[in-house]
Backbone as JSON Lines, residues from 0, in Angstrom:
{"i":0,"aa":"X","n":[-0.4,-0.39,-150.62],"ca":[-0.87,-0.8,-149.14],"c":[0.27,-0.39,-148.32]}
{"i":1,"aa":"X","n":[0.06,0.31,-147.25],"ca":[0.98,0.89,-146.46],"c":[1.3,-0.45,-145.28]}
{"i":2,"aa":"X","n":[2.7,-0.45,-145.23],"ca":[3.25,-1.3,-144.21],"c":[2.87,-0.99,-142.87]}
{"i":3,"aa":"X","n":[2.55,-1.93,-142.08],"ca":[2.41,-1.51,-140.77],"c":[3.82,-1.74,-139.86]}
{"i":4,"aa":"X","n":[4.34,-0.65,-139.07],"ca":[5.62,-0.92,-138.6],"c":[5.48,-1.61,-137.15]}
{"i":5,"aa":"X","n":[6.47,-2.16,-137.1],"ca":[6.6,-2.98,-135.84],"c":[7.46,-2.2,-134.81]}
{"i":6,"aa":"X","n":[7.32,-2.38,-133.53],"ca":[7.95,-1.58,-132.58],"c":[6.92,-1.07,-131.49]}
{"i":7,"aa":"X","n":[7.5,0.02,-130.9],"ca":[6.65,0.77,-129.71],"c":[5.47,1.43,-130.47]}
{"i":8,"aa":"X","n":[4.41,1.38,-129.73],"ca":[3.18,2.02,-130.06],"c":[2.7,3.08,-128.96]}
{"i":9,"aa":"X","n":[2.53,4.3,-129.38],"ca":[2.26,5.2,-128.16],"c":[0.7,5.47,-128.24]}
{"i":10,"aa":"X","n":[-0.03,4.61,-128.7],"ca":[-1.49,4.87,-128.82],"c":[-2.05,4.13,-127.61]}
{"i":11,"aa":"X","n":[-2.69,5.04,-126.85],"ca":[-3.36,4.68,-125.35],"c":[-4.52,4.31,-125.61]}
{"i":12,"aa":"X","n":[-5.06,3.13,-125.31],"ca":[-6.18,2.56,-125.46],"c":[-6.92,3.06,-124.05]}
{"i":13,"aa":"X","n":[-8.16,3.38,-124.05],"ca":[-8.72,3.58,-122.74],"c":[-9.34,2.31,-121.83]}
{"i":14,"aa":"X","n":[-8.66,2.07,-120.78],"ca":[-9.07,0.97,-120.02],"c":[-10.3,1.55,-119.07]}
{"i":15,"aa":"X","n":[-11.14,0.31,-118.72],"ca":[-12.3,0.7,-118.03],"c":[-12.12,-0.34,-116.82]}
{"i":16,"aa":"X","n":[-12.51,0.07,-115.62],"ca":[-12.65,-1.1,-114.58],"c":[-14.21,-1.46,-114.68]}
{"i":17,"aa":"X","n":[-14.51,-2.66,-114.82],"ca":[-15.84,-3.32,-114.85],"c":[-16.17,-3.67,-113.47]}
{"i":18,"aa":"X","n":[-17.4,-4.02,-113.24],"ca":[-18.01,-4.24,-111.99],"c":[-17.21,-5.39,-111.38]}
{"i":19,"aa":"X","n":[-17.11,-6.49,-112.19],"ca":[-16.33,-7.7,-111.61],"c":[-15.02,-7.34,-111.05]}
{"i":20,"aa":"X","n":[-14.19,-6.5,-111.56],"ca":[-12.79,-6.06,-111.13],"c":[-13.15,-5.3,-110.02]}
{"i":21,"aa":"X","n":[-14.12,-4.36,-109.88],"ca":[-14.3,-3.49,-108.48],"c":[-14.6,-4.46,-107.5]}
{"i":22,"aa":"X","n":[-15.58,-5.48,-107.62],"ca":[-16.05,-6.56,-106.59],"c":[-14.78,-7.24,-106.21]}
{"i":23,"aa":"X","n":[-13.97,-7.61,-106.92],"ca":[-12.96,-8.44,-106.6],"c":[-12.04,-7.61,-105.68]}
{"i":24,"aa":"X","n":[-11.69,-6.26,-106.09],"ca":[-10.7,-5.54,-105.26],"c":[-11.57,-5.25,-103.86]}
{"i":25,"aa":"X","n":[-12.72,-5.02,-103.91],"ca":[-13.48,-4.8,-102.71],"c":[-13.51,-5.9,-101.72]}
{"i":26,"aa":"X","n":[-13.58,-7.16,-102.41],"ca":[-13.33,-8.43,-101.52],"c":[-12.09,-8.52,-100.79]}
{"i":27,"aa":"X","n":[-10.94,-8.27,-101.65],"ca":[-9.64,-8.16,-101.1],"c":[-9.53,-7.2,-99.97]}
{"i":28,"aa":"X","n":[-9.76,-5.99,-100.15],"ca":[-9.86,-5.01,-99.28],"c":[-10.54,-5.41,-98.01]}
{"i":29,"aa":"X","n":[-11.81,-5.79,-98.15],"ca":[-12.66,-6.26,-96.99],"c":[-11.87,-7.41,-96.23]}
{"i":30,"aa":"X","n":[-11.56,-8.43,-96.82],"ca":[-10.9,-9.67,-96.15],"c":[-9.42,-9.02,-95.48]}
{"i":31,"aa":"X","n":[-8.86,-8.33,-96.18],"ca":[-7.42,-7.65,-95.61],"c":[-7.76,-7.03,-94.36]}
{"i":32,"aa":"X","n":[-8.85,-6.3,-94.32],"ca":[-9.1,-5.47,-93.09],"c":[-9.63,-6.45,-91.94]}
{"i":33,"aa":"X","n":[-10.45,-7.36,-92.19],"ca":[-10.98,-8.21,-91.38],"c":[-9.8,-9.07,-90.72]}
{"i":34,"aa":"X","n":[-9.06,-9.71,-91.51],"ca":[-7.88,-10.46,-90.94],"c":[-7.03,-9.59,-89.96]}
{"i":35,"aa":"X","n":[-6.73,-8.12,-90.33],"ca":[-5.98,-7.53,-89.6],"c":[-6.51,-7.05,-88.24]}
{"i":36,"aa":"X","n":[-7.86,-6.94,-88.45],"ca":[-8.74,-6.67,-87.24],"c":[-8.76,-7.81,-86.09]}
{"i":37,"aa":"X","n":[-9.01,-9.15,-86.73],"ca":[-8.78,-10.41,-86.08],"c":[-7.54,-10.5,-85.28]}
{"i":38,"aa":"X","n":[-6.52,-10.28,-86.17],"ca":[-5.27,-10.36,-85.48],"c":[-5.09,-9.52,-84.4]}
{"i":39,"aa":"X","n":[-5.39,-8.2,-84.52],"ca":[-5.19,-7.43,-83.59],"c":[-5.94,-7.76,-82.17]}
{"i":40,"aa":"X","n":[-7.29,-8.17,-82.43],"ca":[-7.97,-8.73,-81.07],"c":[-7.5,-9.77,-80.66]}
{"i":41,"aa":"X","n":[-6.85,-10.74,-81.54],"ca":[-6.31,-11.96,-80.88],"c":[-5.12,-11.85,-80.16]}
{"i":42,"aa":"X","n":[-4.07,-10.71,-80.69],"ca":[-2.89,-10.54,-79.92],"c":[-3.36,-9.7,-78.55]}
{"i":43,"aa":"X","n":[-4.35,-8.71,-78.65],"ca":[-4.6,-7.83,-77.49],"c":[-5.12,-8.74,-76.46]}
{"i":44,"aa":"X","n":[-5.86,-9.79,-76.73],"ca":[-6.91,-10.54,-75.82],"c":[-5.76,-11.82,-75.2]}
{"i":45,"aa":"X","n":[-5.2,-12.44,-76.24],"ca":[-4.25,-13.75,-75.75],"c":[-2.88,-13.55,-76.01]}
{"i":46,"aa":"X","n":[-2.39,-12.72,-76.63],"ca":[-0.81,-12.54,-77.0],"c":[-0.04,-12.23,-76.2]}
{"i":47,"aa":"X","n":[-0.35,-11.53,-75.15],"ca":[0.64,-10.92,-74.06],"c":[1.47,-12.03,-73.44]}
{"i":48,"aa":"X","n":[2.8,-11.83,-73.51],"ca":[3.65,-12.91,-73.0],"c":[4.53,-12.47,-71.99]}
{"i":49,"aa":"X","n":[4.77,-13.13,-71.15],"ca":[5.77,-12.68,-69.87],"c":[6.56,-13.97,-69.5]}
{"i":50,"aa":"X","n":[7.66,-13.59,-68.87],"ca":[8.72,-14.69,-68.57],"c":[8.36,-14.92,-67.01]}
{"i":51,"aa":"X","n":[8.62,-16.2,-66.7],"ca":[8.67,-16.47,-65.2],"c":[9.79,-16.05,-64.63]}
{"i":52,"aa":"X","n":[9.66,-15.37,-63.58],"ca":[11.01,-14.86,-62.79],"c":[11.04,-15.7,-61.45]}
{"i":53,"aa":"X","n":[12.19,-16.47,-61.35],"ca":[12.24,-17.24,-60.04],"c":[11.74,-18.59,-60.17]}
{"i":54,"aa":"X","n":[11.77,-19.13,-59.13],"ca":[11.46,-20.66,-58.93],"c":[10.23,-20.87,-58.21]}
{"i":55,"aa":"X","n":[9.4,-19.87,-57.85],"ca":[8.12,-19.78,-57.15],"c":[7.11,-20.84,-57.63]}
{"i":56,"aa":"X","n":[6.93,-21.01,-58.87],"ca":[5.86,-21.71,-59.57],"c":[6.64,-23.33,-60.02]}
{"i":57,"aa":"X","n":[7.76,-23.57,-59.68],"ca":[8.02,-25.03,-59.93],"c":[7.33,-26.17,-59.04]}
{"i":58,"aa":"X","n":[6.94,-27.05,-59.56],"ca":[7.47,-27.66,-60.88],"c":[6.36,-27.18,-62.14]}
{"i":59,"aa":"X","n":[5.35,-26.36,-61.98],"ca":[4.41,-25.99,-62.91],"c":[5.1,-25.41,-64.06]}
{"i":60,"aa":"X","n":[5.64,-24.34,-63.54],"ca":[6.63,-23.32,-64.49],"c":[7.84,-23.05,-63.88]}
{"i":61,"aa":"X","n":[8.85,-22.87,-64.9],"ca":[10.3,-22.66,-64.56],"c":[10.68,-21.31,-64.85]}
{"i":62,"aa":"X","n":[11.81,-20.89,-63.99],"ca":[12.56,-19.77,-64.11],"c":[12.99,-19.48,-65.65]}
{"i":63,"aa":"X","n":[12.43,-18.24,-66.31],"ca":[12.9,-17.86,-67.59],"c":[11.78,-18.56,-68.62]}
{"i":64,"aa":"X","n":[11.02,-19.43,-68.12],"ca":[9.95,-19.96,-69.2],"c":[8.85,-18.94,-69.53]}
{"i":65,"aa":"X","n":[8.56,-18.69,-70.62],"ca":[7.63,-17.78,-71.2],"c":[6.34,-18.4,-71.28]}
{"i":66,"aa":"X","n":[5.21,-17.7,-70.81],"ca":[3.68,-17.95,-70.85],"c":[2.97,-16.88,-71.62]}
{"i":67,"aa":"X","n":[1.84,-17.41,-72.0],"ca":[0.94,-16.37,-72.71],"c":[-0.04,-16.06,-71.7]}
{"i":68,"aa":"X","n":[-0.56,-14.69,-71.79],"ca":[-1.49,-14.31,-70.8],"c":[-2.89,-14.04,-71.42]}
{"i":69,"aa":"X","n":[-3.99,-14.72,-71.12],"ca":[-5.23,-14.54,-71.51],"c":[-5.84,-13.3,-70.82]}
{"i":70,"aa":"X","n":[-5.83,-12.01,-71.42],"ca":[-6.52,-10.97,-70.57],"c":[-8.08,-11.07,-70.82]}
{"i":71,"aa":"X","n":[-8.6,-11.65,-71.64],"ca":[-9.93,-11.63,-71.96],"c":[-10.87,-12.49,-71.04]}
{"i":72,"aa":"X","n":[-10.08,-13.36,-70.19],"ca":[-10.83,-14.35,-69.68],"c":[-11.56,-13.87,-68.34]}
{"i":73,"aa":"X","n":[-11.14,-12.74,-67.77],"ca":[-12.1,-12.28,-66.83],"c":[-12.68,-10.96,-67.0]}
{"i":74,"aa":"X","n":[-13.02,-10.73,-68.21],"ca":[-13.8,-9.83,-68.33],"c":[-15.41,-10.0,-67.84]}
{"i":75,"aa":"X","n":[-15.83,-11.36,-68.16],"ca":[-17.2,-11.61,-67.69],"c":[-17.17,-12.59,-66.5]}
{"i":76,"aa":"X","n":[-16.4,-13.35,-66.26],"ca":[-16.15,-14.04,-65.13],"c":[-15.11,-13.58,-64.04]}
{"i":77,"aa":"X","n":[-15.38,-14.13,-62.9],"ca":[-14.33,-13.89,-62.04],"c":[-13.34,-14.92,-61.75]}
{"i":78,"aa":"X","n":[-11.93,-14.61,-61.32],"ca":[-10.92,-15.68,-61.11],"c":[-11.61,-16.44,-60.17]}
{"i":79,"aa":"X","n":[-10.96,-17.87,-60.22],"ca":[-11.67,-18.96,-59.16],"c":[-10.37,-19.65,-58.65]}
{"i":80,"aa":"X","n":[-10.6,-20.44,-57.81],"ca":[-9.51,-21.13,-56.89],"c":[-8.97,-22.1,-57.84]}
{"i":81,"aa":"X","n":[-7.68,-22.28,-58.03],"ca":[-6.71,-23.14,-58.89],"c":[-6.19,-22.53,-60.1]}
{"i":82,"aa":"X","n":[-6.91,-21.32,-60.53],"ca":[-6.48,-20.57,-61.75],"c":[-4.96,-20.02,-61.39]}
{"i":83,"aa":"X","n":[-4.04,-19.97,-62.49],"ca":[-2.8,-19.6,-62.48],"c":[-2.78,-17.88,-62.99]}
{"i":84,"aa":"X","n":[-2.63,-16.99,-62.12],"ca":[-2.85,-15.87,-62.42],"c":[-1.68,-14.95,-62.7]}
{"i":85,"aa":"X","n":[-1.7,-13.86,-63.4],"ca":[-0.5,-12.94,-63.7],"c":[-1.04,-11.59,-63.01]}
{"i":86,"aa":"X","n":[-0.25,-11.01,-62.14],"ca":[-0.66,-9.71,-61.65],"c":[0.35,-9.14,-61.29]}
{"i":87,"aa":"X","n":[0.21,-7.6,-61.0],"ca":[1.11,-6.57,-60.66],"c":[0.74,-6.53,-58.95]}
{"i":88,"aa":"X","n":[2.05,-6.86,-58.17],"ca":[1.76,-6.74,-56.59],"c":[1.5,-5.34,-56.55]}
{"i":89,"aa":"X","n":[0.38,-5.36,-55.54],"ca":[-0.17,-3.98,-55.07],"c":[-0.29,-3.05,-56.29]}
{"i":90,"aa":"X","n":[-0.4,-3.45,-57.45],"ca":[-0.94,-2.53,-58.43],"c":[0.48,-1.63,-59.18]}
{"i":91,"aa":"X","n":[1.58,-2.14,-58.56],"ca":[2.77,-1.43,-58.64],"c":[3.22,-1.54,-60.31]}
{"i":92,"aa":"X","n":[3.16,-0.34,-61.22],"ca":[3.29,-0.58,-62.72],"c":[4.76,-0.81,-62.61]}
{"i":93,"aa":"X","n":[5.6,-0.45,-61.89],"ca":[7.2,-0.57,-62.11],"c":[7.83,-1.92,-61.56]}
{"i":94,"aa":"X","n":[6.84,-2.62,-61.19],"ca":[7.01,-4.18,-60.7],"c":[6.95,-5.1,-62.02]}
{"i":95,"aa":"X","n":[7.74,-6.32,-62.09],"ca":[7.76,-7.28,-63.03],"c":[6.21,-7.75,-62.62]}
{"i":96,"aa":"X","n":[5.63,-8.7,-63.7],"ca":[4.71,-9.59,-63.42],"c":[4.94,-10.76,-62.53]}
{"i":97,"aa":"X","n":[3.93,-10.85,-61.52],"ca":[3.98,-12.23,-60.74],"c":[3.06,-13.09,-61.3]}
{"i":98,"aa":"X","n":[3.5,-14.5,-61.14],"ca":[2.54,-15.5,-61.48],"c":[2.26,-16.38,-60.49]}
{"i":99,"aa":"X","n":[1.11,-16.52,-59.84],"ca":[0.92,-17.39,-58.82],"c":[-0.7,-18.06,-58.85]}
{"i":100,"aa":"X","n":[-0.83,-19.07,-58.12],"ca":[-2.05,-19.85,-58.11],"c":[-3.21,-19.33,-57.13]}
{"i":101,"aa":"X","n":[-4.38,-19.13,-57.47],"ca":[-5.39,-18.59,-56.39],"c":[-5.83,-19.78,-55.63]}
{"i":102,"aa":"X","n":[-5.9,-19.6,-54.43],"ca":[-6.28,-20.5,-53.26],"c":[-7.61,-20.01,-52.75]}
{"i":103,"aa":"X","n":[-7.55,-18.7,-52.59],"ca":[-8.71,-18.09,-51.88],"c":[-9.19,-16.83,-52.57]}
{"i":104,"aa":"X","n":[-10.61,-17.0,-52.77],"ca":[-11.54,-16.12,-53.5],"c":[-12.28,-15.18,-52.64]}
{"i":105,"aa":"X","n":[-12.99,-13.99,-52.97],"ca":[-13.53,-13.22,-52.07],"c":[-14.63,-13.69,-51.04]}
{"i":106,"aa":"X","n":[-14.48,-13.41,-49.91],"ca":[-15.36,-13.8,-48.69],"c":[-14.82,-15.12,-48.17]}
{"i":107,"aa":"X","n":[-13.69,-15.81,-48.7],"ca":[-12.87,-16.77,-48.08],"c":[-12.24,-16.4,-46.83]}
{"i":108,"aa":"X","n":[-12.11,-17.3,-45.98],"ca":[-10.94,-16.88,-44.87],"c":[-9.78,-18.21,-45.08]}
{"i":109,"aa":"X","n":[-8.51,-17.72,-45.31],"ca":[-7.52,-18.58,-45.53],"c":[-6.71,-18.6,-44.32]}
{"i":110,"aa":"X","n":[-6.36,-19.85,-43.84],"ca":[-5.31,-20.08,-42.67],"c":[-4.53,-21.11,-43.18]}
{"i":111,"aa":"X","n":[-3.24,-20.92,-42.54],"ca":[-2.24,-21.72,-42.8],"c":[-1.69,-22.14,-41.44]}
{"i":112,"aa":"X","n":[-1.82,-23.43,-41.33],"ca":[-1.71,-24.03,-39.94],"c":[-0.82,-25.27,-40.02]}
{"i":113,"aa":"X","n":[-0.01,-25.67,-39.31],"ca":[0.85,-26.99,-39.31],"c":[1.17,-27.31,-40.68]}
{"i":114,"aa":"X","n":[1.66,-26.25,-41.63],"ca":[1.98,-26.66,-42.78],"c":[0.98,-26.68,-44.14]}
{"i":115,"aa":"X","n":[-0.38,-26.76,-43.25],"ca":[-1.37,-27.05,-44.37],"c":[-2.18,-25.68,-44.5]}
{"i":116,"aa":"X","n":[-2.71,-25.64,-45.68],"ca":[-3.67,-24.6,-45.91],"c":[-5.07,-24.85,-45.84]}
{"i":117,"aa":"X","n":[-5.94,-23.97,-45.28],"ca":[-7.18,-24.17,-44.76],"c":[-8.04,-23.28,-45.34]}
{"i":118,"aa":"X","n":[-9.2,-23.46,-46.04],"ca":[-10.0,-22.3,-46.61],"c":[-11.52,-22.53,-46.12]}
{"i":119,"aa":"X","n":[-11.83,-21.57,-45.18],"ca":[-13.0,-21.58,-44.44],"c":[-13.3,-22.83,-43.56]}
{"i":120,"aa":"X","n":[-12.01,-22.86,-42.89],"ca":[-11.87,-24.22,-41.79],"c":[-11.8,-25.62,-42.36]}
{"i":121,"aa":"X","n":[-11.7,-25.66,-43.71],"ca":[-11.75,-27.02,-44.32],"c":[-10.42,-27.05,-45.03]}
{"i":122,"aa":"X","n":[-9.7,-28.36,-45.11],"ca":[-8.43,-28.33,-45.55],"c":[-8.61,-28.16,-47.23]}
{"i":123,"aa":"X","n":[-7.62,-27.41,-47.72],"ca":[-7.95,-26.94,-49.13],"c":[-7.36,-28.22,-49.84]}
{"i":124,"aa":"X","n":[-8.36,-28.57,-51.11],"ca":[-8.26,-29.56,-51.97],"c":[-7.27,-29.09,-53.03]}
{"i":125,"aa":"X","n":[-6.41,-29.75,-53.33],"ca":[-5.54,-29.23,-54.38],"c":[-5.26,-30.66,-55.26]}
{"i":126,"aa":"X","n":[-5.16,-30.06,-56.77],"ca":[-4.81,-31.1,-57.67],"c":[-3.37,-31.67,-57.64]}
{"i":127,"aa":"X","n":[-2.48,-30.67,-57.2],"ca":[-1.18,-31.08,-57.26],"c":[-0.79,-31.48,-55.8]}
{"i":128,"aa":"X","n":[0.49,-32.13,-55.81],"ca":[1.01,-32.34,-54.46],"c":[2.32,-31.54,-54.05]}
{"i":129,"aa":"X","n":[1.93,-30.59,-53.0],"ca":[2.88,-29.6,-52.7],"c":[3.44,-29.85,-51.29]}
{"i":130,"aa":"X","n":[4.76,-29.28,-51.03],"ca":[5.46,-29.31,-49.72],"c":[4.64,-28.7,-48.83]}
{"i":131,"aa":"X","n":[4.93,-29.28,-47.57],"ca":[4.21,-28.66,-46.24],"c":[4.88,-27.27,-46.28]}
{"i":132,"aa":"X","n":[4.02,-26.26,-45.9],"ca":[4.58,-24.8,-45.73],"c":[5.1,-24.6,-44.4]}
{"i":133,"aa":"X","n":[6.45,-24.3,-44.52],"ca":[7.31,-23.82,-43.38],"c":[6.93,-22.43,-42.81]}
{"i":134,"aa":"X","n":[6.63,-21.44,-43.53],"ca":[6.29,-20.18,-43.03],"c":[5.09,-19.69,-43.6]}
{"i":135,"aa":"X","n":[4.03,-19.65,-42.52],"ca":[2.68,-19.37,-42.77],"c":[2.58,-17.8,-43.12]}
{"i":136,"aa":"X","n":[3.45,-16.94,-42.72],"ca":[3.45,-15.33,-43.03],"c":[2.36,-14.95,-42.43]}
{"i":137,"aa":"X","n":[1.6,-13.91,-42.91],"ca":[0.27,-13.41,-42.5],"c":[-0.75,-14.15,-42.33]}
{"i":138,"aa":"X","n":[-0.77,-15.45,-42.91],"ca":[-1.98,-16.15,-43.05],"c":[-2.06,-17.15,-41.72]}
{"i":139,"aa":"X","n":[-0.97,-17.05,-40.89],"ca":[-0.91,-17.89,-39.86],"c":[-2.04,-17.39,-38.79]}
{"i":140,"aa":"X","n":[-2.55,-16.25,-38.79],"ca":[-3.62,-15.81,-37.97],"c":[-4.91,-16.04,-38.96]}
{"i":141,"aa":"X","n":[-4.9,-16.15,-39.94],"ca":[-6.06,-16.15,-40.79],"c":[-6.16,-14.94,-41.59]}
{"i":142,"aa":"X","n":[-6.72,-15.01,-42.89],"ca":[-7.14,-13.7,-43.43],"c":[-8.36,-13.84,-44.24]}
{"i":143,"aa":"X","n":[-9.25,-12.99,-44.11],"ca":[-10.55,-12.94,-44.49],"c":[-10.54,-11.83,-45.63]}
{"i":144,"aa":"X","n":[-10.93,-12.42,-46.79],"ca":[-10.74,-11.78,-48.16],"c":[-11.74,-10.82,-48.38]}
{"i":145,"aa":"X","n":[-11.75,-9.69,-48.69],"ca":[-12.93,-8.69,-49.0],"c":[-13.17,-8.91,-50.35]}
{"i":146,"aa":"X","n":[-14.33,-8.0,-50.82],"ca":[-14.66,-8.07,-52.15],"c":[-13.45,-7.77,-53.16]}
{"i":147,"aa":"X","n":[-13.43,-8.7,-54.08],"ca":[-12.3,-8.3,-55.1],"c":[-11.07,-8.75,-54.72]}
{"i":148,"aa":"X","n":[-10.91,-9.38,-53.57],"ca":[-9.44,-9.92,-53.15],"c":[-9.35,-11.25,-53.1]}
{"i":149,"aa":"X","n":[-8.35,-11.55,-53.61],"ca":[-7.56,-13.14,-53.85],"c":[-6.44,-13.37,-53.13]}
{"i":150,"aa":"X","n":[-6.44,-14.78,-52.55],"ca":[-5.07,-15.02,-51.92],"c":[-4.3,-15.98,-52.6]}
{"i":151,"aa":"X","n":[-3.19,-15.69,-53.07],"ca":[-2.44,-16.39,-54.06],"c":[-1.01,-17.05,-53.4]}
{"i":152,"aa":"X","n":[-0.71,-18.2,-53.86],"ca":[0.58,-19.0,-53.35],"c":[0.98,-19.38,-54.8]}
{"i":153,"aa":"X","n":[2.51,-19.5,-54.63],"ca":[3.31,-20.21,-55.59],"c":[3.42,-21.75,-55.25]}
{"i":154,"aa":"X","n":[3.62,-22.51,-56.39],"ca":[3.42,-23.81,-56.26],"c":[4.72,-24.31,-55.65]}
{"i":155,"aa":"X","n":[5.73,-23.66,-55.54],"ca":[6.98,-24.13,-54.81],"c":[6.95,-23.24,-53.29]}
{"i":156,"aa":"X","n":[6.06,-24.06,-52.47],"ca":[5.51,-23.2,-51.3],"c":[6.35,-22.61,-50.3]}
{"i":157,"aa":"X","n":[7.69,-23.37,-50.37],"ca":[8.53,-22.83,-49.32],"c":[9.62,-21.96,-49.98]}
{"i":158,"aa":"X","n":[9.35,-21.63,-51.19],"ca":[10.41,-20.65,-52.02],"c":[9.63,-19.79,-52.78]}
{"i":159,"aa":"X","n":[8.48,-19.07,-52.34],"ca":[7.69,-18.12,-52.99],"c":[7.29,-16.88,-52.13]}
{"i":160,"aa":"X","n":[7.46,-15.82,-52.68],"ca":[6.91,-14.52,-52.41],"c":[5.65,-14.6,-52.81]}
{"i":161,"aa":"X","n":[4.61,-14.54,-51.9],"ca":[3.22,-14.45,-52.51],"c":[2.32,-13.78,-51.17]}
{"i":162,"aa":"X","n":[0.91,-14.15,-51.24],"ca":[-0.1,-13.67,-50.51],"c":[0.4,-13.62,-48.73]}
{"i":163,"aa":"X","n":[1.34,-14.74,-48.57],"ca":[1.68,-14.74,-47.14],"c":[2.72,-13.59,-46.85]}
{"i":164,"aa":"X","n":[3.2,-13.05,-47.75],"ca":[4.17,-12.0,-47.46],"c":[3.42,-10.62,-47.43]}
{"i":165,"aa":"X","n":[3.79,-9.7,-46.61],"ca":[3.12,-8.52,-46.31],"c":[3.62,-7.69,-47.37]}
{"i":166,"aa":"X","n":[4.53,-7.62,-48.07],"ca":[4.76,-6.55,-49.35],"c":[4.06,-7.24,-50.59]}
{"i":167,"aa":"X","n":[3.28,-8.32,-50.39],"ca":[2.44,-8.69,-51.76],"c":[1.14,-8.95,-51.13]}
{"i":168,"aa":"X","n":[0.84,-9.5,-50.21],"ca":[-0.56,-9.52,-49.57],"c":[-1.58,-9.93,-50.5]}
{"i":169,"aa":"X","n":[-2.67,-9.74,-50.09],"ca":[-3.88,-10.23,-50.89],"c":[-3.73,-9.42,-52.28]}
{"i":170,"aa":"X","n":[-4.55,-10.15,-53.37],"ca":[-4.21,-9.49,-54.62],"c":[-5.83,-9.07,-55.07]}
{"i":171,"aa":"X","n":[-5.65,-7.77,-55.25],"ca":[-7.17,-7.28,-55.74],"c":[-7.21,-7.37,-57.12]}
{"i":172,"aa":"X","n":[-8.53,-7.65,-57.42],"ca":[-8.83,-8.13,-58.98],"c":[-8.29,-7.05,-60.07]}
{"i":173,"aa":"X","n":[-8.49,-5.95,-59.82],"ca":[-7.94,-4.85,-60.49],"c":[-6.42,-4.82,-60.79]}
{"i":174,"aa":"X","n":[-5.7,-5.51,-60.08],"ca":[-4.22,-5.6,-60.2],"c":[-3.91,-7.12,-61.22]}
{"i":175,"aa":"X","n":[-4.78,-7.82,-61.24],"ca":[-4.8,-9.04,-62.08],"c":[-4.63,-8.86,-63.62]}
{"i":176,"aa":"X","n":[-3.76,-9.08,-64.2],"ca":[-3.58,-8.75,-65.65],"c":[-4.4,-9.82,-66.48]}
{"i":177,"aa":"X","n":[-4.37,-11.28,-66.01],"ca":[-5.03,-12.08,-66.6],"c":[-4.57,-13.41,-66.23]}
{"i":178,"aa":"X","n":[-5.15,-14.44,-67.08],"ca":[-4.72,-15.76,-66.52],"c":[-3.84,-16.32,-67.33]}
{"i":179,"aa":"X","n":[-2.56,-17.03,-66.71],"ca":[-1.52,-17.56,-67.53],"c":[-2.12,-18.97,-68.26]}
{"i":180,"aa":"X","n":[-2.48,-18.96,-69.52],"ca":[-3.02,-20.11,-70.06],"c":[-2.05,-21.13,-70.94]}
{"i":181,"aa":"X","n":[-1.12,-20.58,-71.35],"ca":[-0.27,-21.3,-72.31],"c":[1.21,-21.22,-71.86]}
{"i":182,"aa":"X","n":[1.99,-22.28,-71.8],"ca":[3.41,-22.04,-71.64],"c":[4.15,-22.31,-73.04]}
{"i":183,"aa":"X","n":[4.96,-21.45,-73.35],"ca":[5.76,-21.56,-74.51],"c":[7.04,-22.73,-74.4]}
{"i":184,"aa":"X","n":[7.38,-23.2,-75.36],"ca":[8.38,-24.27,-75.38],"c":[9.92,-23.82,-74.71]}
{"i":185,"aa":"X","n":[9.98,-24.21,-73.7],"ca":[11.49,-24.22,-73.21],"c":[12.32,-25.23,-73.72]}
{"i":186,"aa":"X","n":[11.43,-26.46,-73.61],"ca":[12.23,-27.69,-74.5],"c":[11.02,-28.27,-75.14]}
{"i":187,"aa":"X","n":[11.15,-29.45,-75.74],"ca":[10.23,-29.97,-76.28],"c":[8.94,-30.54,-75.52]}
{"i":188,"aa":"X","n":[9.05,-30.8,-74.22],"ca":[8.17,-31.36,-73.28],"c":[7.39,-30.28,-72.34]}
{"i":189,"aa":"X","n":[7.65,-28.91,-72.65],"ca":[7.57,-27.96,-71.77],"c":[6.1,-27.35,-72.31]}
{"i":190,"aa":"X","n":[5.85,-27.36,-73.78],"ca":[5.08,-26.48,-74.3],"c":[3.39,-27.04,-73.84]}
{"i":191,"aa":"X","n":[2.57,-26.39,-73.71],"ca":[1.29,-26.66,-73.31],"c":[0.46,-25.65,-72.66]}
{"i":192,"aa":"X","n":[-1.13,-26.38,-72.51],"ca":[-1.84,-25.46,-71.5],"c":[-1.2,-25.63,-69.93]}
{"i":193,"aa":"X","n":[-1.72,-24.54,-69.26],"ca":[-1.11,-24.73,-67.86],"c":[-2.38,-24.94,-66.93]}
{"i":194,"aa":"X","n":[-2.37,-26.16,-66.02],"ca":[-3.29,-26.67,-65.33],"c":[-2.85,-26.13,-63.79]}
């Protein structure tokens, strides 16, 4: 009787992939691809972030604070009064993003008189309490918004370069990048959705 040697064996057994293993591999490939696609869509639509530059949106947003931009929000609906939007002034690609609050939408007439904002002849109803405006800028005589034009103001009304300024003026819808929807934590109390 021959003794079997222990040690290395160079005998190669033919291995076969059965249907169960192929199905498992296919499932892993499918879900990996699906998750990568979902992550790409999420980042493309909601993951752009920018920093607030200056004090024009205080007390809502602070200088240096980072916010997430929802670019998907305005694909099917138009911006509305009260939205905090991110835009490029005059569509200038070389400028930094501006973040302001919409007070006038297409067809509205915005007038600033005696420190108060009037839209279509009525005092503008705002959720927050804002300082009386010292400089009405181009809105002193009233600004009637055309199709796809928006009038924006910073929450810090007396320290904001916004639609009152002739070098910003009204904001066309094409210049709006998206809505600022979430503020990233600057400190433990500053994280959350933007109102």
